[in-house]
PDB file of C-alpha atoms in Angstrom:
ATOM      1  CA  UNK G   1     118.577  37.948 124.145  1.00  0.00           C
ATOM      2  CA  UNK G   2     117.066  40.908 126.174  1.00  0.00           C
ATOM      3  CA  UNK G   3     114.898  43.011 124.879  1.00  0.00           C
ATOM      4  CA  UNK G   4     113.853  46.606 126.182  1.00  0.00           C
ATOM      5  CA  UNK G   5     110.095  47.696 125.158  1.00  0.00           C
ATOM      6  CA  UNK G   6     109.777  51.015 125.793  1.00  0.00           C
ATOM      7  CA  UNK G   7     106.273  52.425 125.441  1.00  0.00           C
ATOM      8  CA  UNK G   8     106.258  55.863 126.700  1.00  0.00           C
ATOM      9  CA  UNK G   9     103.519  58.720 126.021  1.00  0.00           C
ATOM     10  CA  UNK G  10     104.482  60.741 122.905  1.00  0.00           C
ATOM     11  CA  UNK G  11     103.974  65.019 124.014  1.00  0.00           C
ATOM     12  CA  UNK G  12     103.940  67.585 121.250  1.00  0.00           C
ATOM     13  CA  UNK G  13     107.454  68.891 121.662  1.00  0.00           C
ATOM     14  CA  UNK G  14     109.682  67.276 119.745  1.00  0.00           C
ATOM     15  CA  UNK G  15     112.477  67.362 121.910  1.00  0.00           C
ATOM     16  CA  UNK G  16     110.370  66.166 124.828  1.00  0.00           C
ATOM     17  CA  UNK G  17     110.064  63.184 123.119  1.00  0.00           C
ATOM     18  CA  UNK G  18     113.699  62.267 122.001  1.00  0.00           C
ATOM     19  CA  UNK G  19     114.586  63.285 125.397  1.00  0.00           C
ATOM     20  CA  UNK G  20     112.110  60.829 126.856  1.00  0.00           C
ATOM     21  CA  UNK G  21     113.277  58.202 124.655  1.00  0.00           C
ATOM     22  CA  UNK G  22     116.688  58.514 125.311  1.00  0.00           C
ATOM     23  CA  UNK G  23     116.434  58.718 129.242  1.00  0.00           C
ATOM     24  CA  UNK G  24     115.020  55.000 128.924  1.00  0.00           C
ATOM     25  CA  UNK G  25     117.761  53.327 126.313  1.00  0.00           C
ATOM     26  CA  UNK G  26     120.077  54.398 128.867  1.00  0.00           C
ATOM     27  CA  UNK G  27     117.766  52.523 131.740  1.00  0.00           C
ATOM     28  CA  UNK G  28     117.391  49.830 129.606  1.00  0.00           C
ATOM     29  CA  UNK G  29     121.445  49.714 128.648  1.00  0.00           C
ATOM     30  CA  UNK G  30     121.759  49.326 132.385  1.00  0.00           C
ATOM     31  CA  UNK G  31     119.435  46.734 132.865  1.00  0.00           C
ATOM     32  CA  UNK G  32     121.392  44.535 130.762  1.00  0.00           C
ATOM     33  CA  UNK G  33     119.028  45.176 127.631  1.00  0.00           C
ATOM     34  CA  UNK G  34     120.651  43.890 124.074  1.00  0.00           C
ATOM     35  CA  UNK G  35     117.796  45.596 122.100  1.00  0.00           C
ATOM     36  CA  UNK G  36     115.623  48.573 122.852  1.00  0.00           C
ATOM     37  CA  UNK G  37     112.698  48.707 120.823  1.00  0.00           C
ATOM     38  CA  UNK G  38     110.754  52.478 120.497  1.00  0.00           C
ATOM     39  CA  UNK G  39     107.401  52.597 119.410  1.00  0.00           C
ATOM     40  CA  UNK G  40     105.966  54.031 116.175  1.00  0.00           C
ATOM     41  CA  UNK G  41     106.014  57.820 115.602  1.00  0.00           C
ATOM     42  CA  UNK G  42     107.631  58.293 119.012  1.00  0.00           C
ATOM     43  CA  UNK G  43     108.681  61.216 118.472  1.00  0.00           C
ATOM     44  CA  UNK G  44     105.657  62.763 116.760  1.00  0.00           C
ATOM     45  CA  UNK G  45     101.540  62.886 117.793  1.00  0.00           C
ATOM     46  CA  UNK G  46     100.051  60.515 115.332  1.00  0.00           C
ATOM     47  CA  UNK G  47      98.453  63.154 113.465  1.00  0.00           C
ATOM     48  CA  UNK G  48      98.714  63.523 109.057  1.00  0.00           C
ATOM     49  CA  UNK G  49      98.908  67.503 110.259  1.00  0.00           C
ATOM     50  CA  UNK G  50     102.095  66.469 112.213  1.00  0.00           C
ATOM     51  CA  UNK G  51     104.145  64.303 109.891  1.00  0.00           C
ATOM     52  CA  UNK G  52     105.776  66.532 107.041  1.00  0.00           C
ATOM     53  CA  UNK G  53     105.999  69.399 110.057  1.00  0.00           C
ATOM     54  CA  UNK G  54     107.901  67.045 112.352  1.00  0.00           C
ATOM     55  CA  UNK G  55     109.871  65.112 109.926  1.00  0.00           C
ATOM     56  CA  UNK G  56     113.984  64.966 108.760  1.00  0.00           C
ATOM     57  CA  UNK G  57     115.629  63.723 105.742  1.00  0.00           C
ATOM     58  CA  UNK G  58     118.462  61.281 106.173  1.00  0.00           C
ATOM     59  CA  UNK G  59     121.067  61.456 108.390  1.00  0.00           C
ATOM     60  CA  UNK G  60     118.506  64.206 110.445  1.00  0.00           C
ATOM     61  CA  UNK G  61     118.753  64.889 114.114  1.00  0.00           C
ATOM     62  CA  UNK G  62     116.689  61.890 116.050  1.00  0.00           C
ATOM     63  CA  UNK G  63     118.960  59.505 113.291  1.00  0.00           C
ATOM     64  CA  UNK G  64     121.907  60.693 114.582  1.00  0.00           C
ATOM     65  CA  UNK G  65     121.009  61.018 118.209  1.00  0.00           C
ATOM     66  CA  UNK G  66     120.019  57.259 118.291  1.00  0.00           C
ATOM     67  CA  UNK G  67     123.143  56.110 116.463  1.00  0.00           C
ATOM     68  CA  UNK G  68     125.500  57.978 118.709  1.00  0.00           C
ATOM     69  CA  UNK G  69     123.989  56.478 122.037  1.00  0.00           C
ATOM     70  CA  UNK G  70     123.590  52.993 120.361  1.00  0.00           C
ATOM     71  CA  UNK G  71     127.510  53.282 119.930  1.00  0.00           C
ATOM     72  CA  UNK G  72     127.621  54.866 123.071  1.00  0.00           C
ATOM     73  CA  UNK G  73     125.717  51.897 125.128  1.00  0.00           C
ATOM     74  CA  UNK G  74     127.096  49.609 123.059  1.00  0.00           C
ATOM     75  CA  UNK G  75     122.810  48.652 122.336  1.00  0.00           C
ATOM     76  CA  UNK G  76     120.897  47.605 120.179  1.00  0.00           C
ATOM     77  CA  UNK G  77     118.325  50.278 119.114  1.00  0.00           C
ATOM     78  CA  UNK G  78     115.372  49.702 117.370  1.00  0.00           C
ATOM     79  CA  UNK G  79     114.245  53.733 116.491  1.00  0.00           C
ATOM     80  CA  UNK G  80     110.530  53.206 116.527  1.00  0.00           C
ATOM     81  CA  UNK G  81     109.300  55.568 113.613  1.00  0.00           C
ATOM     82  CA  UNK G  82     110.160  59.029 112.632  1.00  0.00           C
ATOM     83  CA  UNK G  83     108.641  60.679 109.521  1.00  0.00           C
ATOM     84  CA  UNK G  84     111.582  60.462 106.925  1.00  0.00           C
ATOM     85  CA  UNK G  85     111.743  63.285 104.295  1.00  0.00           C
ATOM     86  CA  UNK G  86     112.659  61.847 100.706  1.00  0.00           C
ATOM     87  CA  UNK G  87     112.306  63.287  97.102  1.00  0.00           C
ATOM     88  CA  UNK G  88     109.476  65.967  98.193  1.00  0.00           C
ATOM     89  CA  UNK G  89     107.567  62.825  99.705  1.00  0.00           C
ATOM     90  CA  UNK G  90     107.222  61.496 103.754  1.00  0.00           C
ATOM     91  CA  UNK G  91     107.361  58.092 104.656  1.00  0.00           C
ATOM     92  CA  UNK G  92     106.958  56.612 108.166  1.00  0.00           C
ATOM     93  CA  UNK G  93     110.315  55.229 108.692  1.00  0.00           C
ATOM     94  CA  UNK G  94     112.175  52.973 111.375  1.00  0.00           C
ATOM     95  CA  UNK G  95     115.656  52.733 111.727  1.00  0.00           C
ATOM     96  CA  UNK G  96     118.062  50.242 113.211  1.00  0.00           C
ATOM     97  CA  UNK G  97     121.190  50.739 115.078  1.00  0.00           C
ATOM     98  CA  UNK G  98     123.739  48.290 115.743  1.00  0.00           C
ATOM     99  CA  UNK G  99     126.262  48.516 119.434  1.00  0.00           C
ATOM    100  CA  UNK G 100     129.016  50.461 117.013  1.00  0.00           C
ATOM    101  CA  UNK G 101     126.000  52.839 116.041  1.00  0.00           C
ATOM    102  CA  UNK G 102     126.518  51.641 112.558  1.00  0.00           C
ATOM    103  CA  UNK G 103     122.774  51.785 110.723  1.00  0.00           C
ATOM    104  CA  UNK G 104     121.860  47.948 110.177  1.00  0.00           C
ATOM    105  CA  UNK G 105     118.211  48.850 108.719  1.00  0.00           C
ATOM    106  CA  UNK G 106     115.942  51.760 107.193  1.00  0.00           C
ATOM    107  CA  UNK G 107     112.102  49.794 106.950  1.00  0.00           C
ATOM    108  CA  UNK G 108     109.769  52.414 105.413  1.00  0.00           C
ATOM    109  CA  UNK G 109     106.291  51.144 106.098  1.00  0.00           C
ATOM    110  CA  UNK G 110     104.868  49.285 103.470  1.00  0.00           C
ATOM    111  CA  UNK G 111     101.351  49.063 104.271  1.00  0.00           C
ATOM    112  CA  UNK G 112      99.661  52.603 104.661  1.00  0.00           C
ATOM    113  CA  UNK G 113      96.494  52.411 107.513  1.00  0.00           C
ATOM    114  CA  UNK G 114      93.374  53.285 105.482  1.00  0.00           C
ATOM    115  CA  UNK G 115      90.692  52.204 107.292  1.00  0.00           C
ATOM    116  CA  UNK G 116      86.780  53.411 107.700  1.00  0.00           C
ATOM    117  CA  UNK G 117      85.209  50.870 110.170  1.00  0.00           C
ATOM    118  CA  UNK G 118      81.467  51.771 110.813  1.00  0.00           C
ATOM    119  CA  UNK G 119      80.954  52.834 114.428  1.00  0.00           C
ATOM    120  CA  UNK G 120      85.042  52.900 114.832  1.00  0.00           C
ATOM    121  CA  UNK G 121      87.966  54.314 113.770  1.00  0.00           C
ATOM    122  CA  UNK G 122      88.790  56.420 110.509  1.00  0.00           C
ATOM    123  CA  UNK G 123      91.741  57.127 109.412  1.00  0.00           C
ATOM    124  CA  UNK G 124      93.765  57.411 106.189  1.00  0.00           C
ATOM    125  CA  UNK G 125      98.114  57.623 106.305  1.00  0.00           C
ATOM    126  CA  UNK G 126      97.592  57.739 102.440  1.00  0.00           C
ATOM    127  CA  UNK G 127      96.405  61.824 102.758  1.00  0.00           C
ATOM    128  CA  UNK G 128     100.257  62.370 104.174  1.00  0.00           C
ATOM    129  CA  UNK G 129     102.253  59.529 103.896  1.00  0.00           C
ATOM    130  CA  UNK G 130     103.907  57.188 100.841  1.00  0.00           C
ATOM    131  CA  UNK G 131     104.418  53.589 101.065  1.00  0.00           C
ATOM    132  CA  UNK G 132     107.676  51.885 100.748  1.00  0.00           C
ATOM    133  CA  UNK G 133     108.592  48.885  98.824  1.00  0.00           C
ATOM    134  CA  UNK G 134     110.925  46.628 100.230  1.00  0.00           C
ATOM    135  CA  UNK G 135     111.140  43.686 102.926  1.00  0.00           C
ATOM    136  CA  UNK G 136     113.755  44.281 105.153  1.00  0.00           C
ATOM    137  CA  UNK G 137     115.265  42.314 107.452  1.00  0.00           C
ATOM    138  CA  UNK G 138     119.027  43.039 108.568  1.00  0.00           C
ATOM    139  CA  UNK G 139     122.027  40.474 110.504  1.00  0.00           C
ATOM    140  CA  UNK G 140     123.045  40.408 114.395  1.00  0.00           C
ATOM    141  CA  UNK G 141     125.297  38.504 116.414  1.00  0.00           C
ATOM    142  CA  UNK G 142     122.129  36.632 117.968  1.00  0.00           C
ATOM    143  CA  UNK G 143     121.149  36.282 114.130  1.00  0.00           C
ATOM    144  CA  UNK G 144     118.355  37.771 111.514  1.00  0.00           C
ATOM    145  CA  UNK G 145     115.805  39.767 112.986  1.00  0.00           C
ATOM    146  CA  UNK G 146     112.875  41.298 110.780  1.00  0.00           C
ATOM    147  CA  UNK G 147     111.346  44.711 110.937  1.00  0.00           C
ATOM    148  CA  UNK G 148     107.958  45.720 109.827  1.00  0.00           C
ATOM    149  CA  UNK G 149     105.539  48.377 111.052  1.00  0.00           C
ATOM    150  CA  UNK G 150     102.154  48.277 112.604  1.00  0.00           C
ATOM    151  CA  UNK G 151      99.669  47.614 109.355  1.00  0.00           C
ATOM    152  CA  UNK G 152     102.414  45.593 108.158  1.00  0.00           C
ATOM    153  CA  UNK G 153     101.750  42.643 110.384  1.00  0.00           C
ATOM    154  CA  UNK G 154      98.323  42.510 109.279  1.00  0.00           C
ATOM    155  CA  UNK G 155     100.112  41.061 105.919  1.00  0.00           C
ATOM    156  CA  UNK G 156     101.032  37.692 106.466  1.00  0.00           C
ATOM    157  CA  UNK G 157     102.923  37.232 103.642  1.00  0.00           C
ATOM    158  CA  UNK G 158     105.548  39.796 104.741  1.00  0.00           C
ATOM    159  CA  UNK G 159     106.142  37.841 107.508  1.00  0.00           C
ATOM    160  CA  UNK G 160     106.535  34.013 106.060  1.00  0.00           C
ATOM    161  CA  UNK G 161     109.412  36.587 103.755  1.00  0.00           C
ATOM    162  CA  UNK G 162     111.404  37.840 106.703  1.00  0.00           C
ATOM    163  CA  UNK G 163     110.498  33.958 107.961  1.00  0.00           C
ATOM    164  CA  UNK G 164     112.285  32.582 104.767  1.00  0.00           C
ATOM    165  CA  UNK G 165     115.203  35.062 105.168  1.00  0.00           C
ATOM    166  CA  UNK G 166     115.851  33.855 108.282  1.00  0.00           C
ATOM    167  CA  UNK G 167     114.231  35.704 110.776  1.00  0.00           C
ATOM    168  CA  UNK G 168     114.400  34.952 114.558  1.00  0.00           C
ATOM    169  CA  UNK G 169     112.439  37.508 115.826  1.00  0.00           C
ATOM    170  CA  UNK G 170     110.778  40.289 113.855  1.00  0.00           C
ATOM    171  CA  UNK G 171     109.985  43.507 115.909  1.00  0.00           C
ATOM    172  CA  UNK G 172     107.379  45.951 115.216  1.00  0.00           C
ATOM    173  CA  UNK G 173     107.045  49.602 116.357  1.00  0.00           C
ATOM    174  CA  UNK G 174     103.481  50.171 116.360  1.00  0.00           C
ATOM    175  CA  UNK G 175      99.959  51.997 117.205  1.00  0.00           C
ATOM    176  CA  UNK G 176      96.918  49.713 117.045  1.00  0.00           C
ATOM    177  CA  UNK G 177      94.013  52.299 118.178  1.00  0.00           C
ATOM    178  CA  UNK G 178      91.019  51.450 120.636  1.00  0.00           C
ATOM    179  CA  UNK G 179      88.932  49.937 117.545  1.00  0.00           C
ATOM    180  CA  UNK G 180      91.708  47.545 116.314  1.00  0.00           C
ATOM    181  CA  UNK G 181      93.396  46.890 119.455  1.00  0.00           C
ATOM    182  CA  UNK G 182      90.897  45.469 121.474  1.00  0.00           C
ATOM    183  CA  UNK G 183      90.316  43.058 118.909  1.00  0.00           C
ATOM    184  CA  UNK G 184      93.007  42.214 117.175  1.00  0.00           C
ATOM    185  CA  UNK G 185      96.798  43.305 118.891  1.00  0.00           C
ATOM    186  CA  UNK G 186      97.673  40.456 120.472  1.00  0.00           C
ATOM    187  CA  UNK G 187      95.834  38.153 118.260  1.00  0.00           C
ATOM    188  CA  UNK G 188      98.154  39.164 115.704  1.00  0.00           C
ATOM    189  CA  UNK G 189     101.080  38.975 117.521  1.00  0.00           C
ATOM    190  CA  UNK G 190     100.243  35.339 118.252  1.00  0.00           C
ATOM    191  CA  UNK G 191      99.397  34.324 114.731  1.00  0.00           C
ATOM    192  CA  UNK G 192     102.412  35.482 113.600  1.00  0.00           C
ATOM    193  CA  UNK G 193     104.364  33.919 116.018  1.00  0.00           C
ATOM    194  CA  UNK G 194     102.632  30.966 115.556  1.00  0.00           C
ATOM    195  CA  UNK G 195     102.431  30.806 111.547  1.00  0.00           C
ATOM    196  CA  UNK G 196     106.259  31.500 111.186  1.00  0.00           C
ATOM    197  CA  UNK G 197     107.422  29.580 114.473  1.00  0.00           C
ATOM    198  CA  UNK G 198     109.638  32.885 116.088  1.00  0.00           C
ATOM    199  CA  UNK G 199     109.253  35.288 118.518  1.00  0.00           C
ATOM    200  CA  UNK G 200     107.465  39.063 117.797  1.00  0.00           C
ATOM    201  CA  UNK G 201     107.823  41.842 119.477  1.00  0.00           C
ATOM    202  CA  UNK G 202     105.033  44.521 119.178  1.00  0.00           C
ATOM    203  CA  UNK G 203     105.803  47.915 120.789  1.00  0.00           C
ATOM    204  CA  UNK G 204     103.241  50.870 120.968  1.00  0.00           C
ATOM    205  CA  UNK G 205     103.137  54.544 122.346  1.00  0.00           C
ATOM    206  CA  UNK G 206     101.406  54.842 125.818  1.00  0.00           C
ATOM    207  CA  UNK G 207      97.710  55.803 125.726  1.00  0.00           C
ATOM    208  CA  UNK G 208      96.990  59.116 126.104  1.00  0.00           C
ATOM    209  CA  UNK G 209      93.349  59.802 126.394  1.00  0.00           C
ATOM    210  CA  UNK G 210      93.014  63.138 125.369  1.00  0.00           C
ATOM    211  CA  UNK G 211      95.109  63.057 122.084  1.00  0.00           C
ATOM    212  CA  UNK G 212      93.268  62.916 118.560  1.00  0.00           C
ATOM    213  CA  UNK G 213      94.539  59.638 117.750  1.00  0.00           C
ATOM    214  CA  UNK G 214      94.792  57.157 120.911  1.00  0.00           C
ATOM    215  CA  UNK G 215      97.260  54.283 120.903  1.00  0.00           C
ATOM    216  CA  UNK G 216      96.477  50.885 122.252  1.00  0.00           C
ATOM    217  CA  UNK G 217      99.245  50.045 124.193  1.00  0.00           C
ATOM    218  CA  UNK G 218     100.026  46.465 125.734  1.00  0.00           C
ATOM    219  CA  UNK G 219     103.350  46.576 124.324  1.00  0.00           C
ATOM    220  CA  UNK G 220     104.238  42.494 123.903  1.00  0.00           C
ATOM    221  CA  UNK G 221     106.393  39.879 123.252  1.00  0.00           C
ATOM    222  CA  UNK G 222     105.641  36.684 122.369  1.00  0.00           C
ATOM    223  CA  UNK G 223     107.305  33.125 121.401  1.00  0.00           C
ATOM    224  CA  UNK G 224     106.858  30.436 118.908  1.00  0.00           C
ATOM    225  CA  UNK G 225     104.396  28.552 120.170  1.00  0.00           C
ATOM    226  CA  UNK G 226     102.184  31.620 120.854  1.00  0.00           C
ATOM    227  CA  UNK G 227     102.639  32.360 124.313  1.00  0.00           C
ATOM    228  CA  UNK G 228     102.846  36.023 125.817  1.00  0.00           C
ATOM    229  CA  UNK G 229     106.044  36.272 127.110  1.00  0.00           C
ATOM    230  CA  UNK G 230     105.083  39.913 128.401  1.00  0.00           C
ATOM    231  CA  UNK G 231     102.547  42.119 127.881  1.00  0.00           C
ATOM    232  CA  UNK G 232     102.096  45.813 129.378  1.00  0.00           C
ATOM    233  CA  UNK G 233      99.248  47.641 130.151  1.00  0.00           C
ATOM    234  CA  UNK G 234      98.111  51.279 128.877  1.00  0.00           C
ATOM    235  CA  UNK G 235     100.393  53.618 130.295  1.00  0.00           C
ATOM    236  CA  UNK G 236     103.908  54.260 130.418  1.00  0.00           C
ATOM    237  CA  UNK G 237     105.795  50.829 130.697  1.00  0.00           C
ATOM    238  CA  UNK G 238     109.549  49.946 130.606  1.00  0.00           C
ATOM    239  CA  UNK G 239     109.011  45.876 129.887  1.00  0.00           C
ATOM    240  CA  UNK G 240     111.550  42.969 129.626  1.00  0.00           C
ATOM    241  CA  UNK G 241     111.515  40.098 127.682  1.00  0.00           C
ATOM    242  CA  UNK G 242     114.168  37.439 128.160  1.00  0.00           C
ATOM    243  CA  UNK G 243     113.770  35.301 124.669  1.00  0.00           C
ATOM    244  CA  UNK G 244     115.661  32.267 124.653  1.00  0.00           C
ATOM    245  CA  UNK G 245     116.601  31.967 120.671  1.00  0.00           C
ATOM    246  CA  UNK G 246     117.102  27.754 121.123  1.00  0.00           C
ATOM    247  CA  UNK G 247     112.946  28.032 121.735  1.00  0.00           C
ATOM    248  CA  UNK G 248     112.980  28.181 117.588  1.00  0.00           C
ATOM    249  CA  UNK G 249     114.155  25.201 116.895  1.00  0.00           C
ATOM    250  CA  UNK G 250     112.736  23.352 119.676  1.00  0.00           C
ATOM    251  CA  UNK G 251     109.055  24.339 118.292  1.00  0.00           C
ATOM    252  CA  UNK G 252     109.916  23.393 114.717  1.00  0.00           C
ATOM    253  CA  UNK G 253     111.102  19.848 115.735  1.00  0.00           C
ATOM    254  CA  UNK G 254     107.653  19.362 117.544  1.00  0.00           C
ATOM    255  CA  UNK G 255     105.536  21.075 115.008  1.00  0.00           C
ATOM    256  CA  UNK G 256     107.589  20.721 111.531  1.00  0.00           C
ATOM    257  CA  UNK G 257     105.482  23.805 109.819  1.00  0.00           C
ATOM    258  CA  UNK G 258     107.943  25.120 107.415  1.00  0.00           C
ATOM    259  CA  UNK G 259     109.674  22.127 106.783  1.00  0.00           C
ATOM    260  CA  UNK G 260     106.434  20.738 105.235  1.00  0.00           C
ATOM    261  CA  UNK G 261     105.443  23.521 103.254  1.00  0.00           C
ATOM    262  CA  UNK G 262     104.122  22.120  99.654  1.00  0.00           C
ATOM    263  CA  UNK G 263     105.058  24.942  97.851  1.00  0.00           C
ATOM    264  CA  UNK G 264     104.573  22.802  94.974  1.00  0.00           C
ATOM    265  CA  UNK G 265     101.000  23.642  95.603  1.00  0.00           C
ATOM    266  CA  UNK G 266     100.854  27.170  96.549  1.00  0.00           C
ATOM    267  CA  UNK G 267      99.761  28.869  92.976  1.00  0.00           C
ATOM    268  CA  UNK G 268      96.657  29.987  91.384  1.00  0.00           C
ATOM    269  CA  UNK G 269      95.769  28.507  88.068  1.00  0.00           C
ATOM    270  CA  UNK G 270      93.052  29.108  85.385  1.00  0.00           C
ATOM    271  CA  UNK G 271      89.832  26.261  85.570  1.00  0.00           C
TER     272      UNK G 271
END
């Protein structure tokens, strides 16, 4: 199963953006890609100012532009995040496109970032955004993937869910800033990996220095035993990762994880 990561810089015009975005599904169609994965708010500067102003309700314009050149490609498309207009609120939204174009998945993050870390970053989705309230993982022909975004992985109990449900890989549009991505990106991405024995796949805008909120990068991919299949750097990356799906079951024979689960045990009780 290929996979496309696609971190690319995310401008202020709108269009700019989805016209960015586009240009490399089609490189990545042509490079023999089965999934292209966008990264979070690709469309939109991170910014609570930004997200009602640059948002769509259902069936918008960047929804329908992805599903028509998913069907087009005959790709996989992973829509990074948009801010979705709902019922007078904004979420921050990913959608998932399957080769017809048919929508397999709508995640709306689950897990606002509201953080205040002394000497670091502050920031607080919470002022613009509203969380959403489901687990969501959706069926291809390669099998179950999982979708979460960014804060979301941070929550290891979503991922043992989309684990349970099946999930081979679960892919995560993202943007870890300079505080938490130094120290924690691709130790998450690992753990993960590790704890529910698939493959993750983070993917994160390019950094861009000068903008009010600056992304991470390293866009990565990693297996079930933990190991960085691919990893970029800050800028603008188109990255490959070949995973080989049989790797699953190969690491759960050696290290038989969920298998011996006591979830006999698992419960709090009263002393």
């Amino acid at each position: 199963m290929r996979v496309a990561l696609i971190q690319m810089p995310v401008a202020r015009d709108r269009q700019q953006n989805i016209d960015t975005a586009c240009r490399h599904i089609r490189d990545a169609a042509a490079a023999g890609a089965d999934f292209a994965v966008l990264p979070e708010m690709f469309c939109c500067p991170y910014e609570n100012d930004c997200f009602r102003a640059y948002g769509e309700p259902e069936g918008g314009s960047v929804q329908t532009t992805l599903s028509q050149l998913a069907a087009e490609l005959g790709i996989y498309i992973v829509g990074g995040t948009i801010p979705e207009l709902a019922d007078g609120n904004v979420y921050n939204t990913c959608y998932v496109y399957g080769r017809r174009g048919e929508r397999l998945a709508r995640h709306r993050k689950a897990h606002l970032f509201d953080i205040d870390v002394a000497g670091g970053q502050r920031f607080r989705e919470s002022d613009t955004l509203s969380p959403g309230s489901s687990i969501t993982t959706f069926d291809t022909e390669f099998g179950v993937m999982g979708l979460c975004i960014c804060f979301d992985l941070r929550f290891e109990e979503l991922a043992r869910c989309m684990c349970l449900r099946g999930a081979k890989c679960i892919f995560v549009p993202a943007a870890f800033n300079m505080t938490t991505g130094p120290a924690h990106w691709e130790l998450l991405f690992r753990q993960r990996a590790v704890d529910n024995q698939c493959f993750t796949v983070g993917v994160s805008p390019a950094r861009e220095e000068s903008a009010a909120y600056v992304a991470y990068g390293n866009s990565i991919a990693v297996d079930p035993w933990g190991s960085v299949v691919c990893r970029a750097g800050a800028g603008a990356e188109l990255l490959y990762a070949d995973l080989d799906l049989a790797r699953i079951d190969a690491v759960r024979q050696q290290l038989p994880i969920l298998s011996a689960r006591r979830t006999d045990l698992y419960e709090i009780h009263e002393r």
